[in-house]
CSV table of C-alpha atoms and ligand atoms in Angstrom, one decimal:
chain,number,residue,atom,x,y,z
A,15,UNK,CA,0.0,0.0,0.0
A,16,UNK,CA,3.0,2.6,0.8
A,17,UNK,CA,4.6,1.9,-2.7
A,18,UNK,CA,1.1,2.3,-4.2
A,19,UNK,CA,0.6,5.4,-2.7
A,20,UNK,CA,4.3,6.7,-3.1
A,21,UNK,CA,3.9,5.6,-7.4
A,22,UNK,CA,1.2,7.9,-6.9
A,23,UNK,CA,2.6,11.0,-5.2
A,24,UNK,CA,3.1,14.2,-6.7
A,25,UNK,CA,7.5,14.9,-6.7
A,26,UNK,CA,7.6,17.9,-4.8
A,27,UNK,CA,9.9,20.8,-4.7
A,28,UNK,CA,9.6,23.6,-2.4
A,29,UNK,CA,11.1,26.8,-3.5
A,30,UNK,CA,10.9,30.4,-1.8
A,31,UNK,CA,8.2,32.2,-3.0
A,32,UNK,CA,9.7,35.5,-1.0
A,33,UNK,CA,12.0,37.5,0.4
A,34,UNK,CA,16.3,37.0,-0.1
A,35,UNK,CA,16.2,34.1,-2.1
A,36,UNK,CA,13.4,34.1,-4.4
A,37,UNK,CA,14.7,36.0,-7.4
A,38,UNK,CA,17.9,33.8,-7.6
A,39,UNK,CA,16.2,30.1,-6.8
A,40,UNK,CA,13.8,31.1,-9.7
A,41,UNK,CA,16.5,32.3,-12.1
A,42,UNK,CA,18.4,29.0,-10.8
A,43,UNK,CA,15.7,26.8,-11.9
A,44,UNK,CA,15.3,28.8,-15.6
A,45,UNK,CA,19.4,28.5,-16.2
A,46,UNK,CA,18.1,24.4,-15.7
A,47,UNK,CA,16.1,24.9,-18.4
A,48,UNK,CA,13.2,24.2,-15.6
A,49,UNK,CA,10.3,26.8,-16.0
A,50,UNK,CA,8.1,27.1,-12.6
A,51,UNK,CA,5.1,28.3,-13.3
A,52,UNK,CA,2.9,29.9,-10.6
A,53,UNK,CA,-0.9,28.5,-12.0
A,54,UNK,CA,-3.2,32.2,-10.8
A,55,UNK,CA,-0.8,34.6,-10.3
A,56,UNK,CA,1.3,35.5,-7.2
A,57,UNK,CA,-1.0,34.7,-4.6
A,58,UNK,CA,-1.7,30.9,-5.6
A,59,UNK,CA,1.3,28.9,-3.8
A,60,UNK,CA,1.3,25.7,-5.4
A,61,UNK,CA,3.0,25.6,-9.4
A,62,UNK,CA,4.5,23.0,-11.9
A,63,UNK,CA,7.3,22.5,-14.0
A,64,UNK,CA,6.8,22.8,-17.9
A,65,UNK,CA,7.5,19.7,-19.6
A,66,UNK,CA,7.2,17.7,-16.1
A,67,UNK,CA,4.0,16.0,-15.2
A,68,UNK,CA,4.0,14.9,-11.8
A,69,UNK,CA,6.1,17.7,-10.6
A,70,UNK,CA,4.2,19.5,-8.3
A,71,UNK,CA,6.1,23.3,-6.9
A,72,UNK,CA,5.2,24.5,-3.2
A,73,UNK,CA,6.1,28.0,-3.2
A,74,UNK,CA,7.1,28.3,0.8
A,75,UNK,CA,9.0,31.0,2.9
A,76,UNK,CA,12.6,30.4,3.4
A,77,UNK,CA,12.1,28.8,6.9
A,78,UNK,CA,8.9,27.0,5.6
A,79,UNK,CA,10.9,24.3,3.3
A,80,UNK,CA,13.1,23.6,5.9
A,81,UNK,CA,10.0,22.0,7.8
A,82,UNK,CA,9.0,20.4,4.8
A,83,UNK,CA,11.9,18.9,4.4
A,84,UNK,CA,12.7,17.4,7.3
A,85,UNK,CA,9.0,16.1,7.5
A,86,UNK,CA,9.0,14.6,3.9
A,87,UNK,CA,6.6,16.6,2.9
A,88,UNK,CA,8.8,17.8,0.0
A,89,UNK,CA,11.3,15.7,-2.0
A,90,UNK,CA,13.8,18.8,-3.0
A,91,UNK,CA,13.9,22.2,-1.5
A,92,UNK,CA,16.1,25.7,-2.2
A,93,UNK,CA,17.0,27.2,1.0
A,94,UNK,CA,19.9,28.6,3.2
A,95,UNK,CA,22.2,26.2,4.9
A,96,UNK,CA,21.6,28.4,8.3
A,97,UNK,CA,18.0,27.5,8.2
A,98,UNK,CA,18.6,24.0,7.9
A,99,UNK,CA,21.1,23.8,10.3
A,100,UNK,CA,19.4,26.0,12.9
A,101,UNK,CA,15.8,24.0,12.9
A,102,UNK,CA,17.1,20.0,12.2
A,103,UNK,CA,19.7,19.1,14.7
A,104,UNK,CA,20.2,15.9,12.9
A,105,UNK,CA,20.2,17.6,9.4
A,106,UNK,CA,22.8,15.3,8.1
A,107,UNK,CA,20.6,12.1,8.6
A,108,UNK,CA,17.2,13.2,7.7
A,109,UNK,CA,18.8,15.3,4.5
A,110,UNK,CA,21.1,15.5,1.9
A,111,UNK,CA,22.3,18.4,1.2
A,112,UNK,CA,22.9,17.8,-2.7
A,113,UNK,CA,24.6,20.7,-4.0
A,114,UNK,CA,25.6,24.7,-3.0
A,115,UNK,CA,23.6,27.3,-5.3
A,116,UNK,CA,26.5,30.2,-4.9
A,117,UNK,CA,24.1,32.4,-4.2
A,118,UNK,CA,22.1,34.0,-0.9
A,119,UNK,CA,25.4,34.1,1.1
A,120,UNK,CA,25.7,35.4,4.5
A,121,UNK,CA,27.9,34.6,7.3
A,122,UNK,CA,26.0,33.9,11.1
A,123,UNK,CA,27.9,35.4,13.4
A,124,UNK,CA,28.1,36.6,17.0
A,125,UNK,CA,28.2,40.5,17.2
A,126,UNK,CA,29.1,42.1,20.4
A,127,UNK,CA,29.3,46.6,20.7
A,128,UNK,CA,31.7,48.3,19.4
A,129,UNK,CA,32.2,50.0,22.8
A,130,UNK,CA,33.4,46.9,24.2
A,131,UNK,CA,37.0,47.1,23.4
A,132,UNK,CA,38.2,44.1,25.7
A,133,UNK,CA,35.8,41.9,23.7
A,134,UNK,CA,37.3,40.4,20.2
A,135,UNK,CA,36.7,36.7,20.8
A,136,UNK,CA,34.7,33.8,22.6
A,137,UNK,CA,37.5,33.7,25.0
A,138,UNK,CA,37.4,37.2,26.1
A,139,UNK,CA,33.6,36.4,26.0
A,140,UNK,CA,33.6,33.6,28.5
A,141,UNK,CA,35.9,36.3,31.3
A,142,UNK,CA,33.7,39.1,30.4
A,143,UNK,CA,30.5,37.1,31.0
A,144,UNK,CA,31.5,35.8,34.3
A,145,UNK,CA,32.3,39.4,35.5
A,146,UNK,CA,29.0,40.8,34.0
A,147,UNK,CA,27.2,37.6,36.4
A,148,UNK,CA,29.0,38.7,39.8
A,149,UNK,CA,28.6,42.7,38.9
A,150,UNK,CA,25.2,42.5,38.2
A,151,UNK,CA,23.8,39.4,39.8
A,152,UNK,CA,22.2,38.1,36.3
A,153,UNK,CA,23.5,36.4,32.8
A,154,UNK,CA,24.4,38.7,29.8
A,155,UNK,CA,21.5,38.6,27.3
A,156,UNK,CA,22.1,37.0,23.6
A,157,UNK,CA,19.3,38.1,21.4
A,158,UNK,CA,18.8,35.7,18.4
A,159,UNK,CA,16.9,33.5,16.2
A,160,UNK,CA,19.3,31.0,15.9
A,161,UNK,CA,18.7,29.5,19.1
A,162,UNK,CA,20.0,26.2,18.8
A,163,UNK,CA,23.4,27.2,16.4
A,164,UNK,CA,23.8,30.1,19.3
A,165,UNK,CA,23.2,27.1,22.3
A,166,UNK,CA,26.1,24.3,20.6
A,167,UNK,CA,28.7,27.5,19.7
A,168,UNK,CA,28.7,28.8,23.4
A,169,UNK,CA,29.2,25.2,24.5
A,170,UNK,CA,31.8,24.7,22.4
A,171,UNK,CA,33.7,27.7,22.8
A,172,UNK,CA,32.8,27.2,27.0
A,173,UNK,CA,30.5,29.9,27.8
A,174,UNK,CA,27.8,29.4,29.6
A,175,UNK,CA,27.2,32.1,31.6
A,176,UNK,CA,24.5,34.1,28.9
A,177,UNK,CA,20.8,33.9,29.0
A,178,UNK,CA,18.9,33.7,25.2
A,179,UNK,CA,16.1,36.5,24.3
A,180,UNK,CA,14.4,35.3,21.3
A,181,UNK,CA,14.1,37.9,18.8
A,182,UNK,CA,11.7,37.6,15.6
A,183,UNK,CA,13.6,40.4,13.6
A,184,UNK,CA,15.8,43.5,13.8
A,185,UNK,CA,18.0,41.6,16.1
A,186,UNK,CA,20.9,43.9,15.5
A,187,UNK,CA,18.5,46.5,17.4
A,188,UNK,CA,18.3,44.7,20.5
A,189,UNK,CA,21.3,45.8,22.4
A,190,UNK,CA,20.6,49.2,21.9
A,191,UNK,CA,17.4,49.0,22.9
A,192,UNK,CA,18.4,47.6,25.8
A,193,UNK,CA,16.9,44.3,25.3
A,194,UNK,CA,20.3,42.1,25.3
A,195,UNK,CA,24.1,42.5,25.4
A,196,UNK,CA,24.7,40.6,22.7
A,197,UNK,CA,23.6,39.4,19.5
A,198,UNK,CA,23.9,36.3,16.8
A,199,UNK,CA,22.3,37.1,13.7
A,200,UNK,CA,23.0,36.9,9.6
A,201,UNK,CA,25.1,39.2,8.0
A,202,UNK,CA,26.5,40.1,4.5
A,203,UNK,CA,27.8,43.4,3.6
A,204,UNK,CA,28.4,44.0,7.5
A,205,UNK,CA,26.5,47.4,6.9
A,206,UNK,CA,23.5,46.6,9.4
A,207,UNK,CA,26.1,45.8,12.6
A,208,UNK,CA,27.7,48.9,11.6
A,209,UNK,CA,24.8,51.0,11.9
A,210,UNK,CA,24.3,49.8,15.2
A,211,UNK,CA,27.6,50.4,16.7
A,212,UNK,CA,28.0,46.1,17.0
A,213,UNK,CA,31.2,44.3,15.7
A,214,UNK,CA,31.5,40.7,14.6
A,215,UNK,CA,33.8,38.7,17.2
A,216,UNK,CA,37.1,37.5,15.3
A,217,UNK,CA,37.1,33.7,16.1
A,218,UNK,CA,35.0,33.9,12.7
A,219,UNK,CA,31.6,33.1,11.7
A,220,UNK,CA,30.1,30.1,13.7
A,221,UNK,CA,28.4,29.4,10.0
A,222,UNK,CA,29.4,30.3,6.4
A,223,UNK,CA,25.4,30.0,4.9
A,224,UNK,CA,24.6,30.3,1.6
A,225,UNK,CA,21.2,28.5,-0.3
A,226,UNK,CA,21.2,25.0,-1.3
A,227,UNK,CA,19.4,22.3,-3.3
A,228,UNK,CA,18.5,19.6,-0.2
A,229,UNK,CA,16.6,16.5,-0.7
A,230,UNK,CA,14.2,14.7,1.9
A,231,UNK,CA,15.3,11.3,3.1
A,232,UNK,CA,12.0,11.0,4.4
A,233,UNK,CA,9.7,12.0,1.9
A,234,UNK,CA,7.9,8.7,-0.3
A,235,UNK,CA,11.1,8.0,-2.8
A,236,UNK,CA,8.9,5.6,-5.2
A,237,UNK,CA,9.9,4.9,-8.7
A,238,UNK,CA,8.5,7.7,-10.3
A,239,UNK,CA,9.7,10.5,-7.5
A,240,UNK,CA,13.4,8.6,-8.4
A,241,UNK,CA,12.5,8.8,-11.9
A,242,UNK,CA,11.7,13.2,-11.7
A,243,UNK,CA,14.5,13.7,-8.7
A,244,UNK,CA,16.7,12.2,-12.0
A,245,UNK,CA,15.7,14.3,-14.7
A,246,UNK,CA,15.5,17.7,-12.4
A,247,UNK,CA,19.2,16.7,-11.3
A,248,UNK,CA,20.7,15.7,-14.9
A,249,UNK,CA,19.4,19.2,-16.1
A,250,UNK,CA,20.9,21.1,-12.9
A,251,UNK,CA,24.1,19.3,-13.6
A,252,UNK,CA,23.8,19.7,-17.1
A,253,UNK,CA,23.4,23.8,-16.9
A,254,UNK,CA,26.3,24.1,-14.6
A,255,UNK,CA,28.6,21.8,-16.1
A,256,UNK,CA,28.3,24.1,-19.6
A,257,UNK,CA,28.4,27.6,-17.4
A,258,UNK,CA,31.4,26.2,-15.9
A,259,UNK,CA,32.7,24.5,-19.7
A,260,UNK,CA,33.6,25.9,-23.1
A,261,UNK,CA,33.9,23.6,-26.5
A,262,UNK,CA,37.1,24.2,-28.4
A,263,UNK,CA,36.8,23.2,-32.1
A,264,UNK,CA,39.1,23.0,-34.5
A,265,UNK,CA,40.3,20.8,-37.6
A,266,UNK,CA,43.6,19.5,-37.7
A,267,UNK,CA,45.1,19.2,-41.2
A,268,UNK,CA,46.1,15.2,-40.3
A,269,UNK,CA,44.5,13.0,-37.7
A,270,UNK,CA,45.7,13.3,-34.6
A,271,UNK,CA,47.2,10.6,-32.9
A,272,UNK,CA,47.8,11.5,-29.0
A,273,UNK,CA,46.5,15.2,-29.5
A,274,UNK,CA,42.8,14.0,-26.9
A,275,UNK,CA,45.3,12.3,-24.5
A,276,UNK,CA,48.0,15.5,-24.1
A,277,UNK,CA,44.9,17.9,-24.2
A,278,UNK,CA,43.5,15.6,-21.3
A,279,UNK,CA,46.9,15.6,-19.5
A,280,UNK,CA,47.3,19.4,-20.2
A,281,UNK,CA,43.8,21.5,-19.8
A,282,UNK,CA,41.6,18.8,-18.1
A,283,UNK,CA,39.5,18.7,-21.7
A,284,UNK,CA,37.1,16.0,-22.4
A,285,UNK,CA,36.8,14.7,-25.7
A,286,UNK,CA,33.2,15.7,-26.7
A,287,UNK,CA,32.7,12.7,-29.1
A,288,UNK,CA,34.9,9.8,-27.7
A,289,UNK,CA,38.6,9.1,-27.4
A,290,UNK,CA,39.0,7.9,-30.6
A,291,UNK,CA,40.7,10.5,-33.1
A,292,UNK,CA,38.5,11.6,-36.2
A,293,UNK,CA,39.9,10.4,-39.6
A,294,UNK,CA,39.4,13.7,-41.0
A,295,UNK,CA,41.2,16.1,-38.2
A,296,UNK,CA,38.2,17.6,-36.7
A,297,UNK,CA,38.6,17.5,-32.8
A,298,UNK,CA,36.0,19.0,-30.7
A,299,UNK,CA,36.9,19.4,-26.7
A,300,UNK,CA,35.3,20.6,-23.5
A,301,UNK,CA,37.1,22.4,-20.8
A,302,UNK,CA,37.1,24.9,-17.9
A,303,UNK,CA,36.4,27.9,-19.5
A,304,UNK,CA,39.7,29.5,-18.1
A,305,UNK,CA,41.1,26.9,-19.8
A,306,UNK,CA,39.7,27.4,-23.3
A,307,UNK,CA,42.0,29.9,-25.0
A,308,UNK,CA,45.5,28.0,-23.7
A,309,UNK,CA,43.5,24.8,-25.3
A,310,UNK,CA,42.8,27.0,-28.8
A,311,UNK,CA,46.7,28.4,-28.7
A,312,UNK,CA,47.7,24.4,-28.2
A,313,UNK,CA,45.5,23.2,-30.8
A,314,UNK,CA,47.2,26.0,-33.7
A,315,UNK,CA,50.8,25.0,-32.2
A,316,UNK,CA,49.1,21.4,-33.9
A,317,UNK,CA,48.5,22.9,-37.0
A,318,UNK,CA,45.4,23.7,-37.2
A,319,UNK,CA,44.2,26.8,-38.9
A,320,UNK,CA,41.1,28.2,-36.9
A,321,UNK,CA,39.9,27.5,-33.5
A,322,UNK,CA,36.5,28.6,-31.9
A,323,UNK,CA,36.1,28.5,-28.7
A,324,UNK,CA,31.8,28.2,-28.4
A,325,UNK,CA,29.9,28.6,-24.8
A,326,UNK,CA,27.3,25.7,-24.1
A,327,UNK,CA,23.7,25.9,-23.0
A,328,UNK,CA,23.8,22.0,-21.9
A,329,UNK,CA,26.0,19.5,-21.5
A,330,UNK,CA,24.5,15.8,-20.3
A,331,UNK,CA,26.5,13.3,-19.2
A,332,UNK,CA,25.4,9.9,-18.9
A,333,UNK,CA,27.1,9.8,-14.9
A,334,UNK,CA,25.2,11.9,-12.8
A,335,UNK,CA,27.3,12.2,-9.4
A,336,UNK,CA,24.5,14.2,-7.5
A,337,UNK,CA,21.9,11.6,-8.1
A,338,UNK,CA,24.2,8.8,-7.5
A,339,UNK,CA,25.0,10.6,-4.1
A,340,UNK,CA,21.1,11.1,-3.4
A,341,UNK,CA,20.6,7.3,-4.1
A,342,UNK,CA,23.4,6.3,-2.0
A,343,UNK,CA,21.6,8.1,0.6
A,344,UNK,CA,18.0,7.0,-0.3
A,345,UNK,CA,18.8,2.9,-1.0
A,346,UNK,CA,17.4,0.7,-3.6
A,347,UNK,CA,13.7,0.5,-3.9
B,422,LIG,N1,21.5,39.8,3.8
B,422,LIG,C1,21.5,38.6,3.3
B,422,LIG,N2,22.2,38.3,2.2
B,422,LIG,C2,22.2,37.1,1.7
B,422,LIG,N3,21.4,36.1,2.1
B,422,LIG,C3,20.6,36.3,3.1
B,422,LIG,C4,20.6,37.6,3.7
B,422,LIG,N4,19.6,37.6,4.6
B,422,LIG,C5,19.1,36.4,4.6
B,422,LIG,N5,19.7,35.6,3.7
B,422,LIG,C6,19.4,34.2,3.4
B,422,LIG,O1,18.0,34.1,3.0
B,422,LIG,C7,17.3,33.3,4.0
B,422,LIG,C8,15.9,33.8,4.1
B,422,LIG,O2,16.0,35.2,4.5
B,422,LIG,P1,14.7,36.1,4.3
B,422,LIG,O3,15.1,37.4,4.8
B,422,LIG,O4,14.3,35.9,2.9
B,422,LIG,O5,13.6,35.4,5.2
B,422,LIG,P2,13.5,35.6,6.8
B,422,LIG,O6,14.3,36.8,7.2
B,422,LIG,O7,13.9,34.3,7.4
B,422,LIG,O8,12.0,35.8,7.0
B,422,LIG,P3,10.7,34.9,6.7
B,422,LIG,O9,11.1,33.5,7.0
B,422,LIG,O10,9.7,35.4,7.6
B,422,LIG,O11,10.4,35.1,5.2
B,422,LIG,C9,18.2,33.4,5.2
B,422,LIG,O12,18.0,32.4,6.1
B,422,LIG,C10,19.6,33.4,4.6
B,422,LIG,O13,19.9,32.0,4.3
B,423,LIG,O1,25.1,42.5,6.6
B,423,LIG,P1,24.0,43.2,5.8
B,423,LIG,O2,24.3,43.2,4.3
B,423,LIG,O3,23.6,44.5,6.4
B,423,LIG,O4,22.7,42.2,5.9
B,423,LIG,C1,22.3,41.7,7.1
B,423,LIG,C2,20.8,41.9,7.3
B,423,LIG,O5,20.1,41.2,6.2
B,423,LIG,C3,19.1,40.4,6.8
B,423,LIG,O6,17.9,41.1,7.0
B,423,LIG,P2,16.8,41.3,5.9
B,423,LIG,O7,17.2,42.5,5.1
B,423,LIG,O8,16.6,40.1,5.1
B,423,LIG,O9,15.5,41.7,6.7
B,423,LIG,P3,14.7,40.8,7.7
B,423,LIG,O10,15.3,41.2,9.1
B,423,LIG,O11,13.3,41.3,7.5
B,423,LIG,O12,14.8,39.4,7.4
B,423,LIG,C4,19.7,40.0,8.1
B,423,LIG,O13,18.7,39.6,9.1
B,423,LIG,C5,20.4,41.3,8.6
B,423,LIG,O14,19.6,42.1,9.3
B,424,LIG,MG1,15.9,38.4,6.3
């Protein structure tokens, strides 16, 4: 009866319908060659895939997916790493976090006033925090959202003496408001500390965020949510592999024997149509993009007489190592 009903489940993936990482996770999806599209208009939250029947789209706050996730209720979701890490303690058993997006990068950090001059790291933290308990008879204040990231990074860095306020926004307000000592919060450009005379302690960030593509463990993995989680991946791997890829292509006045091989050895290319040297001279590579005109200056030191060096929209491969990783993680059927 599970399998029944799991054949029959919509794939879903949940993807931000607001606020930092919308714009990007859509644009994301469209460099996939994945159109979402949104059925009434703005306010209707669930959407499809062109092309994909049985691909449903739960558009979903930031911190929304990360609950679907972690209670199957969505196969793949786009959201920040600090999310994930904050609300599922055991993220690395209940997901898999299949791939970095490059984008919707901030750094969590611990943020203490400017005026405190003695203060530059957890260490001087843990002194300071004792002293603050015997002056003043109670624990400094640590006004956050990311209450459980804030709890294991004291612990690990020994200080215990500090009392959490739970704050639902403008954290980096709190301290002057008089509402805490300290904060831990998100930050990017740095400009929002700033403007409230805070300063990030230098131990560095207790998390490096930025968005990613994470798949449920729990959610139903039948045959045909394996079958969609397959085709979404080989055309996420397929965009990035020809953003990251150029194809040099040349003709070579006589076949050439070795010429794949060294190109391998020297530029990291991959012959586009097989190993096996083309009768006629043509040779058509693929490699990093920074890469591409040192491969065209090799191939005319080879004697061939024009080299263009095209960009790619696609490029499929039949070995797809983040669906092998996701089905490692999800076992056989
Ligand atoms: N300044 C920023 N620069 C880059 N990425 C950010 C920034 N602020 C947030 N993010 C990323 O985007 C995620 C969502 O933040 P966003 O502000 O969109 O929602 P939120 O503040 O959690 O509010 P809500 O969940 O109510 O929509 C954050 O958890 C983080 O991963
Ligand atoms: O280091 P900065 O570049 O200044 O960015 C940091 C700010 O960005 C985020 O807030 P956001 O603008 O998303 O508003 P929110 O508090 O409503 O989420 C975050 O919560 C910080 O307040
Ligand atoms: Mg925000």
């Amino acid at each position: 009866m599970a399998l029944d009903a799991a054949a029959d489940a919509p794939f879903v993936i949940a993807v931000p319908s607001k606020g930092r990482l919308q714009e990007n996770a859509s644009a994301f999806f469209a460099r996939a060659g994945l159109e979402l599209t949104q059925g009434r208009g703005e306010r209707d939250y669930r959407g499809a895939v062109a092309g994909l029947p049985g691909v449903e789209v739960a558009f979903l706050s930031a911190s929304e997916i990360v609950g679907q996730l972690a209670a199957g209720g969505a196969h793949f979701g786009v959201t920040g790493e600090d999310l994930v890490r904050e609300k599922v303690p055991d993220a690395d058993a209940r997901l898999e976090l299949i791939a970095p997006l490059g984008f919707g990068k901030a750094d969590v950090v611990v943020a203490a006033p400017q005026a405190w001059i003695d203060v530059r790291t957890m260490a001087d933290l843990e002194d300071v925090a004792a002293a603050y308990r015997a002056r003043r008879g109670e624990r400094m204040r640590v006004a956050t959202k990311y209450v459980n990231l804030t709890r294991r990074y004291f612990a690990e860095h020994g200080v215990g003496d500090y009392r959490i306020v739970e704050s639902l926004g403008a954290t980096e307000g709190a301290p002057a408001a008089g509402a805490a000592e300290l904060i831990v919060d998100i930050t990017t450009t740095g400009a929002t500390l700033a403007a409230n005379a805070l300063k990030p302690l230098e131990d560095g960030p207790i998390l490096r965020s930025q968005a990613m593509l994470v798949a449920s463990l729990s959610a139903p993995w039948g045959a045909a949510a394996r079958r969609a989680a397959r085709v979404i991946l080989d055309r996420i791997a397929a965009a990035e592999e020809a953003r990251k890829s150029r194809e040099v292509r040349a003709r070579l006045s006589r076949p050439a024997n070795g010429l794949i091989a060294e190109a391998r050895e020297r530029f990291g290319a991959i012959p586009a149509f097989g190993e096996e040297p083309d009768p006629r001279g043509f040779v058509a590579l693929h490699c990093a993009k920074s890469a591409a005109a040192d491969l065209a200056s090799f191939l005319l030191g080879r004697g061939a007489e024009r080299v263009s060096v095209v960009a790619l929209e696609h490029v499929f491969d039949a070995k797809n190592p983040l669906y092998e990783a996701l089905e490692r993680r999800i076992g056989p059927l």
